[in-house]
mmCIF file of C-alpha atoms in Angstrom:
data_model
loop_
_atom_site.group_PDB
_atom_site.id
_atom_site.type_symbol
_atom_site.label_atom_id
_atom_site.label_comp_id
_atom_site.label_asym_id
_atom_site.label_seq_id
_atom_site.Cartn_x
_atom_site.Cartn_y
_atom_site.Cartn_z
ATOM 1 C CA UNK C 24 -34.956 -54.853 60.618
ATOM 2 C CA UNK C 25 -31.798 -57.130 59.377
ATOM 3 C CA UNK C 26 -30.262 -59.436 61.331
ATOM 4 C CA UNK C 27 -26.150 -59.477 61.172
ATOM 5 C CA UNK C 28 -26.429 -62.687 58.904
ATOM 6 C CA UNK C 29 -28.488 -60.574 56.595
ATOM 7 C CA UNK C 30 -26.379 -58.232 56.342
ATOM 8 C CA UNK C 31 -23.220 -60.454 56.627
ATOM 9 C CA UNK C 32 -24.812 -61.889 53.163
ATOM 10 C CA UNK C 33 -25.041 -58.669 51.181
ATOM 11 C CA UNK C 34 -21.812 -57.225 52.144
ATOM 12 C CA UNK C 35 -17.889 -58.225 51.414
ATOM 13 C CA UNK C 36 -15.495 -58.069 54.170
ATOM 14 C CA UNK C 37 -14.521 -54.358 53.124
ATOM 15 C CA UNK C 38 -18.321 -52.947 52.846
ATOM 16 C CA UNK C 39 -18.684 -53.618 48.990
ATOM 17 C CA UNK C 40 -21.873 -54.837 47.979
ATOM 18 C CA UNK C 41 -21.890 -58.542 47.313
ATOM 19 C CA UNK C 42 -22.811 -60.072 44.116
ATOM 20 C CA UNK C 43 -24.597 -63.583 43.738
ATOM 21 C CA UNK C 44 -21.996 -65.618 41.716
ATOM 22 C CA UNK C 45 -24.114 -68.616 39.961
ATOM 23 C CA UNK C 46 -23.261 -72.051 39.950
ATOM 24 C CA UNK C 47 -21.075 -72.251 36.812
ATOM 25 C CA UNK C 48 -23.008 -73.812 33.510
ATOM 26 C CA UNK C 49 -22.010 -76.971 32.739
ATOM 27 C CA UNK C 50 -19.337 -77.379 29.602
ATOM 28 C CA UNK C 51 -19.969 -79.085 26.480
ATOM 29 C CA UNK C 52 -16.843 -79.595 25.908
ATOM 30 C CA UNK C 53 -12.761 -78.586 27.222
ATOM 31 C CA UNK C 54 -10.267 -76.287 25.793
ATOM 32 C CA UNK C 55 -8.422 -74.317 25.378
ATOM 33 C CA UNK C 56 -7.257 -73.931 28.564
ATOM 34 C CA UNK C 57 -6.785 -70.539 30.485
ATOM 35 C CA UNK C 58 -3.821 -70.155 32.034
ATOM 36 C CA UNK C 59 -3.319 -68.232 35.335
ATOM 37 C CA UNK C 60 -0.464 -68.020 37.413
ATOM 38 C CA UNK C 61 -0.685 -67.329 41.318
ATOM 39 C CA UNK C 62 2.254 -65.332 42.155
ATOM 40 C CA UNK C 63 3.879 -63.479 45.235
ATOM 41 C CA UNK C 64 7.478 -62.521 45.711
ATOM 42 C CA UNK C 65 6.535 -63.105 49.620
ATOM 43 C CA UNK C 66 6.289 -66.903 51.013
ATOM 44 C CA UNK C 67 3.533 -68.028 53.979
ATOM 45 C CA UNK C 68 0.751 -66.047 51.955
ATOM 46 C CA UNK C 69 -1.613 -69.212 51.149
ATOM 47 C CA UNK C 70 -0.697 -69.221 48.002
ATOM 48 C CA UNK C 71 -0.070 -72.949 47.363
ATOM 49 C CA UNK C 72 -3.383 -73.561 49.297
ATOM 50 C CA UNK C 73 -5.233 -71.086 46.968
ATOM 51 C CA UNK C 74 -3.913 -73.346 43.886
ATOM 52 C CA UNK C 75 -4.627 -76.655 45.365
ATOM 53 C CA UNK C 76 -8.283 -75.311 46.444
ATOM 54 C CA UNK C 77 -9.338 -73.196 43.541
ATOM 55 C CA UNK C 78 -7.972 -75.954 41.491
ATOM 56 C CA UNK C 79 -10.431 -78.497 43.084
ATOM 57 C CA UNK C 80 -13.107 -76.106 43.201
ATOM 58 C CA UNK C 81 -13.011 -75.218 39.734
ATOM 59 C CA UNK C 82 -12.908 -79.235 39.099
ATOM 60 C CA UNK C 83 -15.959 -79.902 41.240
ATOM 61 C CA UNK C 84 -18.013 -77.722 38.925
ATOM 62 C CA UNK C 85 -17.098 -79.717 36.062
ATOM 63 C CA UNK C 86 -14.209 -78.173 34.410
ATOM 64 C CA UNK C 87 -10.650 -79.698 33.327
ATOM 65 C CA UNK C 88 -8.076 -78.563 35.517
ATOM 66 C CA UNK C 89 -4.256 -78.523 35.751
ATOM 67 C CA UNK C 90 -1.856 -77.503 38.609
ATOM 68 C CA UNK C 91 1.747 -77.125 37.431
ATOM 69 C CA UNK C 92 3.496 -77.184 40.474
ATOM 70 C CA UNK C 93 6.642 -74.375 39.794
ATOM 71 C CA UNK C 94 8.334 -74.265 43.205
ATOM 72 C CA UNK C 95 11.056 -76.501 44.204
ATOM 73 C CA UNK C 96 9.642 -76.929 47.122
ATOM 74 C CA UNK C 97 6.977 -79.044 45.781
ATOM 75 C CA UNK C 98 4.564 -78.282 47.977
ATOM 76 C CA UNK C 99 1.429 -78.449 45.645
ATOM 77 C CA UNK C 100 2.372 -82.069 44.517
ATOM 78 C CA UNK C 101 2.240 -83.414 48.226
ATOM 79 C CA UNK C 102 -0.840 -81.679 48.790
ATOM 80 C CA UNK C 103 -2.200 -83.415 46.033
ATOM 81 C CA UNK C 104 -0.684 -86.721 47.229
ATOM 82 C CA UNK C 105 2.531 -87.098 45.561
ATOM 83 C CA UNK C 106 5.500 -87.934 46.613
ATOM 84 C CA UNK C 107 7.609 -85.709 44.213
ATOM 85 C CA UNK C 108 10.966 -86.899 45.546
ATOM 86 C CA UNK C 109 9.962 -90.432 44.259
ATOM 87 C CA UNK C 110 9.702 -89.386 40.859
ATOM 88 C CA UNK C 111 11.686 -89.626 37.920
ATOM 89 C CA UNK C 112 9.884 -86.611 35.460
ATOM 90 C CA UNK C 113 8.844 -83.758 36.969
ATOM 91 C CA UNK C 114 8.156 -80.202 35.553
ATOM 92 C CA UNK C 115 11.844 -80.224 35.422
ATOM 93 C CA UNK C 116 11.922 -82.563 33.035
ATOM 94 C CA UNK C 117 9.200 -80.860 30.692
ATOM 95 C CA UNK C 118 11.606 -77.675 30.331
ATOM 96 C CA UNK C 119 14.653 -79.429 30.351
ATOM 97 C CA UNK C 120 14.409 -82.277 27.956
ATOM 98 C CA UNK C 121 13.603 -82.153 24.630
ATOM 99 C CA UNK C 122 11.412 -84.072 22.805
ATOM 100 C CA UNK C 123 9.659 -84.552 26.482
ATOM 101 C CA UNK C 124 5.703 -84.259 26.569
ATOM 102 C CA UNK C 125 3.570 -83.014 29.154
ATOM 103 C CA UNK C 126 1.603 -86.510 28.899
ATOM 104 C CA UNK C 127 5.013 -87.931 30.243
ATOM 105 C CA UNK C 128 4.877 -85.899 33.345
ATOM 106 C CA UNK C 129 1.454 -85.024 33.954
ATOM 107 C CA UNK C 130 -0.399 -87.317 37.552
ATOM 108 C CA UNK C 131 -3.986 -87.582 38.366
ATOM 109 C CA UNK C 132 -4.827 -86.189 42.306
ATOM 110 C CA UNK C 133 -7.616 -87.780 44.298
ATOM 111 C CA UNK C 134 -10.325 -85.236 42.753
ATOM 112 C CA UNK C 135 -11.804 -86.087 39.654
ATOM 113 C CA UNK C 136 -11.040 -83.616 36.506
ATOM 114 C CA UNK C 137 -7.877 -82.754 38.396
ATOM 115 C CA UNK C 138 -4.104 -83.114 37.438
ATOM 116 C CA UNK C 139 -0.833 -82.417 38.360
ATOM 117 C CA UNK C 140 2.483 -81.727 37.013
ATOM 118 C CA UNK C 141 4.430 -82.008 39.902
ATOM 119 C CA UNK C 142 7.803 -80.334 41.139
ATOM 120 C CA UNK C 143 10.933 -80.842 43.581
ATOM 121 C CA UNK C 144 14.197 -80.255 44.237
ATOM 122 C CA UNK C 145 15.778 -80.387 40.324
ATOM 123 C CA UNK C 146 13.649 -77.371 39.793
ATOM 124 C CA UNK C 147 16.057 -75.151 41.502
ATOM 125 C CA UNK C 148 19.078 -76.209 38.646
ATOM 126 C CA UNK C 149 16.368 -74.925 35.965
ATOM 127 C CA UNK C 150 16.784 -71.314 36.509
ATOM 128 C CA UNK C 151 20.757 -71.579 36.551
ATOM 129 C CA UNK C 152 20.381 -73.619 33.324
ATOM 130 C CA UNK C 153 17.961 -71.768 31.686
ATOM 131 C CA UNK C 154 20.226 -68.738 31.469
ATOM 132 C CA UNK C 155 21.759 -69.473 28.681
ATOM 133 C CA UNK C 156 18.386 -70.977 27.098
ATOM 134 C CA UNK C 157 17.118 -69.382 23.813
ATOM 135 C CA UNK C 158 13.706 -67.685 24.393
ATOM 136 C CA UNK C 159 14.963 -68.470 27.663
ATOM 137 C CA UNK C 160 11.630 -66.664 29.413
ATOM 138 C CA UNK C 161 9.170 -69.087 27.091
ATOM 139 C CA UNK C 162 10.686 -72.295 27.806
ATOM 140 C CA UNK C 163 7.124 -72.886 30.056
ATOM 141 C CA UNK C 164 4.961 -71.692 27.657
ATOM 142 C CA UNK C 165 6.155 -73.805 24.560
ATOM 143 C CA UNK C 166 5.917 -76.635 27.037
ATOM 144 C CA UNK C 167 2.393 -76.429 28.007
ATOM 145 C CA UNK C 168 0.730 -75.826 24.573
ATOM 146 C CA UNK C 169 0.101 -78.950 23.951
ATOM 147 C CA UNK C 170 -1.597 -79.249 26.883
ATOM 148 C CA UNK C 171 -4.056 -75.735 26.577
ATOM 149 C CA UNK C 172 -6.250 -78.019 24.165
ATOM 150 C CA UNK C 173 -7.253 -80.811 27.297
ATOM 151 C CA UNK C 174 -8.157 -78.541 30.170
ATOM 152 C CA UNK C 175 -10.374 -75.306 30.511
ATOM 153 C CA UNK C 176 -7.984 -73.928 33.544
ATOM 154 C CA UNK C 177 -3.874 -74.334 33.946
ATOM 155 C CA UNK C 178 -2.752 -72.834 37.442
ATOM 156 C CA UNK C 179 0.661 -72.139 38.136
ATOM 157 C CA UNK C 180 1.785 -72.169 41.644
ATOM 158 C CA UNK C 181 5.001 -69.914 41.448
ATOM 159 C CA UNK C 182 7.614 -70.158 44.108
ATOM 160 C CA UNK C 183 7.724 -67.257 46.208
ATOM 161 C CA UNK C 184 10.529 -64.881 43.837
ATOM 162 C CA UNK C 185 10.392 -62.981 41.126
ATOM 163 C CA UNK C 186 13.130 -64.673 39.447
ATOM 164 C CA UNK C 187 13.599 -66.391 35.784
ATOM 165 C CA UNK C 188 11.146 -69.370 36.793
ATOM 166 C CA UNK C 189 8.330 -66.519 37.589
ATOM 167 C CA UNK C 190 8.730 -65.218 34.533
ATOM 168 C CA UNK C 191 8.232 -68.311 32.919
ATOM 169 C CA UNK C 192 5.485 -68.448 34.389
ATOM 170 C CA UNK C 193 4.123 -65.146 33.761
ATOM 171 C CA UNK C 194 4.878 -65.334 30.044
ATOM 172 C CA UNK C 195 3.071 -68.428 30.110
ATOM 173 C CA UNK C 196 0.078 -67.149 31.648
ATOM 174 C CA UNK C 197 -3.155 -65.162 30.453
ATOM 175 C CA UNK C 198 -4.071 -63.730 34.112
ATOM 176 C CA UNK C 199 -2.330 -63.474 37.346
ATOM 177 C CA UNK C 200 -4.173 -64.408 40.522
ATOM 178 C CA UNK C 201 -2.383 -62.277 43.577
ATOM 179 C CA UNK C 202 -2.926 -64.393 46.852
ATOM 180 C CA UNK C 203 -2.280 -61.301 49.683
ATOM 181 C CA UNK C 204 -1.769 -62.322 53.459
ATOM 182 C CA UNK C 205 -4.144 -60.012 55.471
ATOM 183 C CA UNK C 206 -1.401 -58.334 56.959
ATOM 184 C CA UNK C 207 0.808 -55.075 56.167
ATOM 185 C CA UNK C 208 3.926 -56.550 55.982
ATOM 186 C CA UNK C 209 2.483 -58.232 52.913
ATOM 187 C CA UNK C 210 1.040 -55.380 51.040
ATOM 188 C CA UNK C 211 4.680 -53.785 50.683
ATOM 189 C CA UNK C 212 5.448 -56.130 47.826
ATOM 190 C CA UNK C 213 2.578 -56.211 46.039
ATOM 191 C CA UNK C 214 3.680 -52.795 44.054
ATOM 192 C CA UNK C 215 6.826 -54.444 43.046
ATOM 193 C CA UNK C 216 4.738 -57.459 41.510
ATOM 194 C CA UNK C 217 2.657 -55.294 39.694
ATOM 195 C CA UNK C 218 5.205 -53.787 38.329
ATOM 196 C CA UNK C 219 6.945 -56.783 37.374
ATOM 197 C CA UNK C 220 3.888 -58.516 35.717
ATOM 198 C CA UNK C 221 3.858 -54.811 33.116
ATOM 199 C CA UNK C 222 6.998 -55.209 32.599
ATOM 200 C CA UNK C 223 6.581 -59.340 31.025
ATOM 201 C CA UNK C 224 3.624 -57.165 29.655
ATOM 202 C CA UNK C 225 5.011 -55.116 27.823
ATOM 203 C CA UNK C 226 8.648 -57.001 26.681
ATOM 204 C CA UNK C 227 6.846 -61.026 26.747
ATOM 205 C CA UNK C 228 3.429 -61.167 26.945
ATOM 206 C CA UNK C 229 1.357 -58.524 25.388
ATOM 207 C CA UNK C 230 -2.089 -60.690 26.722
ATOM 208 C CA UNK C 231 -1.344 -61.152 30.276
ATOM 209 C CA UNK C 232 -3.486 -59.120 32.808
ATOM 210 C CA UNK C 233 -3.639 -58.957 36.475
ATOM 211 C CA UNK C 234 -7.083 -61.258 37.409
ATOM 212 C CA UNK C 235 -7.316 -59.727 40.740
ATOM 213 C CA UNK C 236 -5.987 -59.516 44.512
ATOM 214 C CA UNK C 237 -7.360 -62.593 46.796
ATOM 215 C CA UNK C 238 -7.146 -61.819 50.484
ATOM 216 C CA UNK C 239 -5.627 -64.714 52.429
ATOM 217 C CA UNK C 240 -5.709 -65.496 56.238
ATOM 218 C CA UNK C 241 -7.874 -62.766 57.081
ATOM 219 C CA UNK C 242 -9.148 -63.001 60.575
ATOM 220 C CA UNK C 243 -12.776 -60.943 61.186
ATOM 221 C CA UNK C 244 -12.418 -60.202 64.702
ATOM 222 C CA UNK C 245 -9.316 -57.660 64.227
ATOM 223 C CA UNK C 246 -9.168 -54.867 63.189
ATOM 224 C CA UNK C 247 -5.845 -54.826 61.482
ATOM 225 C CA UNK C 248 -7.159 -57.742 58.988
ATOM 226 C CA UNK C 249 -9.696 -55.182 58.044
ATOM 227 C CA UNK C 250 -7.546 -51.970 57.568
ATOM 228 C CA UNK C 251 -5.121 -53.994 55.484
ATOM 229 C CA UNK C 252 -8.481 -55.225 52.913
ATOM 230 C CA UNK C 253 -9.375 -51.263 53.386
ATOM 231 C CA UNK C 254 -5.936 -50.176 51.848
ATOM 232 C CA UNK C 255 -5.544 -52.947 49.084
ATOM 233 C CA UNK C 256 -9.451 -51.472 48.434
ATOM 234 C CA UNK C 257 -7.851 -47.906 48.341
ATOM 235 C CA UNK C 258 -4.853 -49.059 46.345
ATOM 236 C CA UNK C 259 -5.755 -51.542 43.383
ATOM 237 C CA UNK C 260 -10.012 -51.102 43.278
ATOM 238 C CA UNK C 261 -11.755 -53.587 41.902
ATOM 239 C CA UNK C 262 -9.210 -55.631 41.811
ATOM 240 C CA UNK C 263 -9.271 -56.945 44.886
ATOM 241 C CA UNK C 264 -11.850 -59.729 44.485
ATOM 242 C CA UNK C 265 -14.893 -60.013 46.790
ATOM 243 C CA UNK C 266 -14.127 -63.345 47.733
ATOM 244 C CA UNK C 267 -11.814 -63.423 50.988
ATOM 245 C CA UNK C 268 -10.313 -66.541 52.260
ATOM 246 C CA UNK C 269 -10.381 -66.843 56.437
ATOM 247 C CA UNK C 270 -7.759 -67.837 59.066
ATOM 248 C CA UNK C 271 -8.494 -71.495 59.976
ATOM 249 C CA UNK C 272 -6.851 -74.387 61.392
ATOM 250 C CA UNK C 273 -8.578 -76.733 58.748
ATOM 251 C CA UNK C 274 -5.995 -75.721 55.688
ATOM 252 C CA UNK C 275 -3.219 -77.183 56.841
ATOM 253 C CA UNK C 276 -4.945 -80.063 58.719
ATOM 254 C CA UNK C 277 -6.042 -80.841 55.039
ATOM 255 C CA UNK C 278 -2.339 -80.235 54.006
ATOM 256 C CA UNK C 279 -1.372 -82.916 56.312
ATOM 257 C CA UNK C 280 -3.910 -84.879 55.082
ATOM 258 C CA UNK C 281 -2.668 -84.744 51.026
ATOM 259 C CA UNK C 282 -5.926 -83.511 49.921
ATOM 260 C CA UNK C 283 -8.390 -80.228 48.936
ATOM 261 C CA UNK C 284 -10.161 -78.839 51.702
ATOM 262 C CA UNK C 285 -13.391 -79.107 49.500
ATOM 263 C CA UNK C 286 -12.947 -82.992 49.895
ATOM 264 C CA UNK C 287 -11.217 -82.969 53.470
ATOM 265 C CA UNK C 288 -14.038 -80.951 55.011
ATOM 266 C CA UNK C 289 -16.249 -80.143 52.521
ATOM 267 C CA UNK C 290 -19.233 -78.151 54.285
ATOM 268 C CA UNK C 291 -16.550 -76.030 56.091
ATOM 269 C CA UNK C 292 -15.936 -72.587 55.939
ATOM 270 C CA UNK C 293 -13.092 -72.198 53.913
ATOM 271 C CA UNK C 294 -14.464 -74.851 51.423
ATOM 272 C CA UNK C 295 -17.813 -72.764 50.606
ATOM 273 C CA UNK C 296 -14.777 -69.860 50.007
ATOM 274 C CA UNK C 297 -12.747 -71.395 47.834
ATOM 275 C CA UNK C 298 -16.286 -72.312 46.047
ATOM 276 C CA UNK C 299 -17.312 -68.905 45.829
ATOM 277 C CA UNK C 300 -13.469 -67.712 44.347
ATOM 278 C CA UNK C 301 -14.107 -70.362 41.413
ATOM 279 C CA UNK C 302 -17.397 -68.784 41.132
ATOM 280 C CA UNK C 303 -16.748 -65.217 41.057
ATOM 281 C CA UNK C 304 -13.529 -65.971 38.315
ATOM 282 C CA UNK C 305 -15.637 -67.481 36.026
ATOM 283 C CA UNK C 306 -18.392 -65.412 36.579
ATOM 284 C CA UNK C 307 -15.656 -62.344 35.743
ATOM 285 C CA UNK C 308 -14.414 -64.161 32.955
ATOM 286 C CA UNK C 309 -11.028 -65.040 34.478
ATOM 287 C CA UNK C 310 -11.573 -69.086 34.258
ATOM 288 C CA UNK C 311 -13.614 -71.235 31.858
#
């Protein structure tokens, strides 16, 4: 007979089977980068955590990786360790000024194979500015060319709207990750995001796909975490990703702490998860 832990092995959080997702194979060499942006219209669903740990998770197993930070709020640059509000260039500066190079922007975080392009405040003038851009939706996209040929992943933490600087972002992208807050409240959005990322489809973007639907802060023991997995199951299918991401203390201790979980507390829980996210995306094809 099966223990719980056997089973607890075998089986995602909403019943599905679960697959083994190998180590990744080592690369013999980087580029061109895929890009993916994370994106929800609603704030507080882990999605700046998701970047900053997928992002260092992806790194650990060898690959290139770059976080644009693309939320004024900067929050993925000081949970990398920098100080945005110090700095002269940020990502504003990359859409704003011509002639300027993501090389003139980009900063090296504490993990090895992993950059940033960080974000603050200015960020917020971009979308009033950007209005009357040219090509005003692919300002991002010609910016970051240059830089598809040095990394195997570019993610894109979006600011929480699905204004002109999201669909930047989207129409700079390949895939969109969906970060999703175990919790109802959350899952009324999600249609309108879908339906946003066809539409850059369709009018911007011919390539970009939906990568999947992560669940965030899901909590075992209740019972509502588990209908709200059930219905995003019922909903979208397969893409909601086996991987879920748990409720824990240690993700914004490690916030506080301006690094990755995986390097804050490495053996914990929600480090083996973010492990097993940049497992099952490359083993799905999503990442390098």
């Amino acid at each position: 007979m099966s223990s719980p832990d056997d089973v607890a092995t075998t089986i995602d959080p909403v019943g599905r089977p679960l697959p083994v997702f190998p180590d990744p194979e080592p690369l013999a060499s980087h580029g061109p980068a895929r890009i993916i942006a994370l994106c929800n219209q609603k704030g507080g669903v882990g999605k700046t955590t998701t970047t900053i740990n997928l992002g260092a998770a992806l790194a650990e197993y060898g690959r290139r990786v770059l976080i644009v930070d693309f939320d004024p709020q900067g929050a993925a640059s000081v949970g990398l360790g920098v100080n945005p509000h110090e700095l002269d260039k940020t990502v504003y500066t990359l859409l704003m000024e011509r002639g300027a190079q993501v090389a003139d922007v980009v900063r090296p975080s504490s993990v090895p194979g992993l950059d940033v392009i960080p974000a603050n405040i200015d960020l917020s003038a971009a979308e009033v500015q950007l209005v009357g851009e040219v090509a005003r939706e692919s300002v991002l996209a010609r910016a970051l060319r240059a830089a598809e040929a040095e990394y195997d992943v570019i993610l894109i933490d979006c600011q929480p709207s699905l204004g002109l600087l999201t669909v930047n972002a989207l129409t700079a992208a390949h895939g969109v990750l969906i970060p999703l807050e175990c919790e109802f409240f959350a899952l009324r959005g999600v249609a309108l995001l879908i339906e946003t990322v066809e539409k850059v489809r369709d009018r911007l973007n011919p390539r970009l796909r939906i990568d999947g639907i992560v669940g965030t802060m899901h909590d075992p023991r209740t019972l509502h975490s588990k209908e709200v997995l059930a219905r995003v199951l019922e909903a979208f299918g397969d893409q909601l990703l086996h991987t879920v991401i748990g409720r824990t203390v240690k993700f914004p201790d490690s916030s506080v702490a301006a690094e990755p979980i995986t390097s804050y507390a490495p053996t914990h829980a929600g480090a083996s998860a973010y492990r097993q996210l940049a497992r099952e995306l490359v083993a799905r094809g999503d990442a390098a």
